[in-house]
PDB file of C-alpha atoms in Angstrom:
ATOM      1  CA  MET A 151     132.909 105.813  98.590  1.00 54.00           C
ATOM      2  CA  ARG A 152     129.504 104.319  97.865  1.00 61.00           C
ATOM      3  CA  LEU A 153     127.406 105.129  94.792  1.00 60.00           C
ATOM      4  CA  ARG A 154     123.816 106.076  95.463  1.00 63.00           C
ATOM      5  CA  ASN A 155     121.033 104.729  93.278  1.00 66.00           C
ATOM      6  CA  GLU A 156     118.553 107.383  94.368  1.00 64.00           C
ATOM      7  CA  PRO A 157     117.898 110.490  92.271  1.00 61.00           C
ATOM      8  CA  SER A 158     119.231 113.768  93.542  1.00 74.00           C
ATOM      9  CA  THR A 159     117.010 116.112  95.508  1.00 80.00           C
ATOM     10  CA  GLY A 160     117.697 118.874  92.983  1.00 84.00           C
ATOM     11  CA  ARG A 161     116.349 116.746  90.150  1.00 85.00           C
ATOM     12  CA  GLN A 162     113.246 115.917  92.205  1.00 85.00           C
ATOM     13  CA  ILE A 163     112.612 119.596  92.908  1.00 86.00           C
ATOM     14  CA  GLY A 164     113.054 120.421  89.223  1.00 88.00           C
ATOM     15  CA  VAL A 165     110.545 117.745  88.230  1.00 87.00           C
ATOM     16  CA  SER A 166     108.176 119.024  90.938  1.00 88.00           C
ATOM     17  CA  LEU A 167     108.319 122.565  89.584  1.00 90.00           C
ATOM     18  CA  ALA A 168     107.798 121.440  85.988  1.00 92.00           C
ATOM     19  CA  LEU A 169     104.794 119.328  86.951  1.00 92.00           C
ATOM     20  CA  LEU A 170     103.503 122.128  89.177  1.00 92.00           C
ATOM     21  CA  VAL A 171     103.176 124.438  86.170  1.00 94.00           C
ATOM     22  CA  ILE A 172     101.216 121.763  84.301  1.00 94.00           C
ATOM     23  CA  ASP A 173      99.047 121.130  87.384  1.00 94.00           C
ATOM     24  CA  PHE A 174      98.129 124.789  87.776  1.00 95.00           C
ATOM     25  CA  MET A 175      97.243 125.022  84.082  1.00 96.00           C
ATOM     26  CA  LEU A 176      94.992 121.964  84.434  1.00 94.00           C
ATOM     27  CA  ILE A 177      93.336 123.344  87.578  1.00 94.00           C
ATOM     28  CA  ALA A 178      92.796 126.754  85.949  1.00 95.00           C
ATOM     29  CA  TRP A 179      91.241 125.118  82.887  1.00 95.00           C
ATOM     30  CA  SER A 180      88.957 123.007  85.115  1.00 93.00           C
ATOM     31  CA  VAL A 181      87.810 125.996  87.169  1.00 92.00           C
ATOM     32  CA  TYR A 182      87.238 128.022  83.995  1.00 94.00           C
ATOM     33  CA  SER A 183      85.191 125.269  82.328  1.00 91.00           C
ATOM     34  CA  VAL A 184      83.022 124.733  85.419  1.00 89.00           C
ATOM     35  CA  GLY A 185      82.515 128.489  85.753  1.00 87.00           C
ATOM     36  CA  MET A 186      81.560 128.895  82.102  1.00 89.00           C
ATOM     37  CA  ALA A 187      79.160 125.948  82.294  1.00 87.00           C
ATOM     38  CA  GLY A 188      77.558 127.454  85.402  1.00 83.00           C
ATOM     39  CA  TRP A 189      77.257 130.822  83.700  1.00 83.00           C
ATOM     40  CA  ALA A 190      75.623 129.232  80.647  1.00 82.00           C
ATOM     41  CA  ASP A 191      73.263 127.229  82.859  1.00 78.00           C
ATOM     42  CA  SER A 192      72.047 130.376  84.565  1.00 76.00           C
ATOM     43  CA  TYR A 193      70.367 131.349  81.298  1.00 76.00           C
ATOM     44  CA  GLU A 194      68.672 128.065  80.462  1.00 72.00           C
ATOM     45  CA  SER A 195      68.253 126.007  83.640  1.00 62.00           C
ATOM     46  CA  ASP A 196      64.776 124.879  84.596  1.00 66.00           C
ATOM     47  CA  GLY A 197      65.900 123.050  87.737  1.00 63.00           C
ATOM     48  CA  VAL A 198      64.641 119.629  86.598  1.00 60.00           C
ATOM     49  CA  VAL A 199      67.553 118.147  84.684  1.00 62.00           C
ATOM     50  CA  PRO A 200      71.148 118.083  85.940  1.00 64.00           C
ATOM     51  CA  THR A 201      72.992 121.172  84.841  1.00 72.00           C
ATOM     52  CA  GLY A 202      76.009 121.320  82.586  1.00 80.00           C
ATOM     53  CA  ALA A 203      78.038 122.766  85.447  1.00 80.00           C
ATOM     54  CA  SER A 204      77.569 119.664  87.581  1.00 83.00           C
ATOM     55  CA  ARG A 205      78.513 117.478  84.621  1.00 86.00           C
ATOM     56  CA  ALA A 206      81.613 119.603  83.913  1.00 88.00           C
ATOM     57  CA  ALA A 207      82.552 119.553  87.602  1.00 88.00           C
ATOM     58  CA  SER A 208      82.199 115.774  87.722  1.00 89.00           C
ATOM     59  CA  GLU A 209      84.454 115.370  84.689  1.00 91.00           C
ATOM     60  CA  ALA A 210      87.022 117.796  86.112  1.00 92.00           C
ATOM     61  CA  LEU A 211      86.915 116.045  89.486  1.00 92.00           C
ATOM     62  CA  TRP A 212      87.601 112.664  87.889  1.00 93.00           C
ATOM     63  CA  LEU A 213      90.393 114.161  85.786  1.00 94.00           C
ATOM     64  CA  LEU A 214      92.121 115.843  88.738  1.00 94.00           C
ATOM     65  CA  CYS A 215      91.711 112.903  91.143  1.00 94.00           C
ATOM     66  CA  GLY A 216      92.861 110.442  88.496  1.00 94.00           C
ATOM     67  CA  GLY A 217      95.851 112.623  87.702  1.00 93.00           C
ATOM     68  CA  ALA A 218      96.745 112.875  91.381  1.00 94.00           C
ATOM     69  CA  VAL A 219      96.591 109.120  91.874  1.00 94.00           C
ATOM     70  CA  LEU A 220      98.413 108.211  88.663  1.00 94.00           C
ATOM     71  CA  THR A 221     101.197 110.777  88.733  1.00 94.00           C
ATOM     72  CA  GLY A 222     101.594 110.961  92.507  1.00 93.00           C
ATOM     73  CA  GLY A 223     101.426 107.204  92.927  1.00 93.00           C
ATOM     74  CA  GLY A 224     103.755 106.617  89.996  1.00 92.00           C
ATOM     75  CA  LEU A 225     106.332 109.013  91.370  1.00 92.00           C
ATOM     76  CA  PHE A 226     106.060 107.402  94.808  1.00 92.00           C
ATOM     77  CA  ALA A 227     106.576 103.988  93.180  1.00 93.00           C
ATOM     78  CA  LEU A 228     109.750 105.329  91.563  1.00 90.00           C
ATOM     79  CA  GLY A 229     110.934 106.474  94.980  1.00 89.00           C
ATOM     80  CA  TRP A 230     110.530 110.183  94.246  1.00 89.00           C
ATOM     81  CA  ARG A 231     108.828 111.353  97.422  1.00 88.00           C
ATOM     82  CA  ILE A 232     108.994 115.121  96.860  1.00 86.00           C
ATOM     83  CA  PRO A 233     107.328 115.199  93.403  1.00 90.00           C
ATOM     84  CA  GLY A 234     104.842 112.505  94.441  1.00 92.00           C
ATOM     85  CA  THR A 235     103.770 114.498  97.476  1.00 92.00           C
ATOM     86  CA  VAL A 236     103.499 117.703  95.448  1.00 90.00           C
ATOM     87  CA  GLN A 237     101.326 115.976  92.852  1.00 93.00           C
ATOM     88  CA  LEU A 238      98.991 114.480  95.435  1.00 94.00           C
ATOM     89  CA  LEU A 239      98.615 117.743  97.346  1.00 94.00           C
ATOM     90  CA  VAL A 240      98.224 120.116  94.395  1.00 95.00           C
ATOM     91  CA  LEU A 241      95.915 117.988  92.261  1.00 94.00           C
ATOM     92  CA  GLY A 242      93.957 116.861  95.325  1.00 93.00           C
ATOM     93  CA  GLY A 243      93.542 120.492  96.357  1.00 93.00           C
ATOM     94  CA  GLY A 244      92.424 121.355  92.838  1.00 93.00           C
ATOM     95  CA  ALA A 245      89.838 118.578  92.980  1.00 92.00           C
ATOM     96  CA  LEU A 246      88.515 120.018  96.249  1.00 91.00           C
ATOM     97  CA  LEU A 247      88.370 123.480  94.679  1.00 90.00           C
ATOM     98  CA  VAL A 248      86.401 122.260  91.671  1.00 90.00           C
ATOM     99  CA  SER A 249      83.995 120.249  93.823  1.00 86.00           C
ATOM    100  CA  SER A 250      83.356 123.274  96.037  1.00 86.00           C
ATOM    101  CA  LEU A 251      82.576 125.343  92.930  1.00 80.00           C
ATOM    102  CA  ALA A 252      80.068 122.729  91.815  1.00 73.00           C
ATOM    103  CA  ALA A 253      78.438 122.769  95.253  1.00 70.00           C
ATOM    104  CA  GLY A 254      77.945 126.512  94.933  1.00 66.00           C
ATOM    105  CA  GLY A 255      80.536 127.488  97.525  1.00 55.00           C
TER     106      GLY A 255
END
């Protein structure tokens, strides 16, 4: 009988679910902050200077993309394919969502 050095699939799924909860909280906070900045800008925007919503969306986009690359890439480097894929897909999708909000879609 040979010992395996790879982590179990159950442990990978557990880590994926734990990180998924954190990811959704981060995405919800990003969408909320961009929405609130856009709402506040609707009262004071003159159309000349960049709005607070675009600044908030840019910060959220960098945060989500950076998180996807760091956590997803780190988990892939450890050989954990399932959590790495989940991180890249969920945080990448959240970054697309936030950028579409900033574009007015």
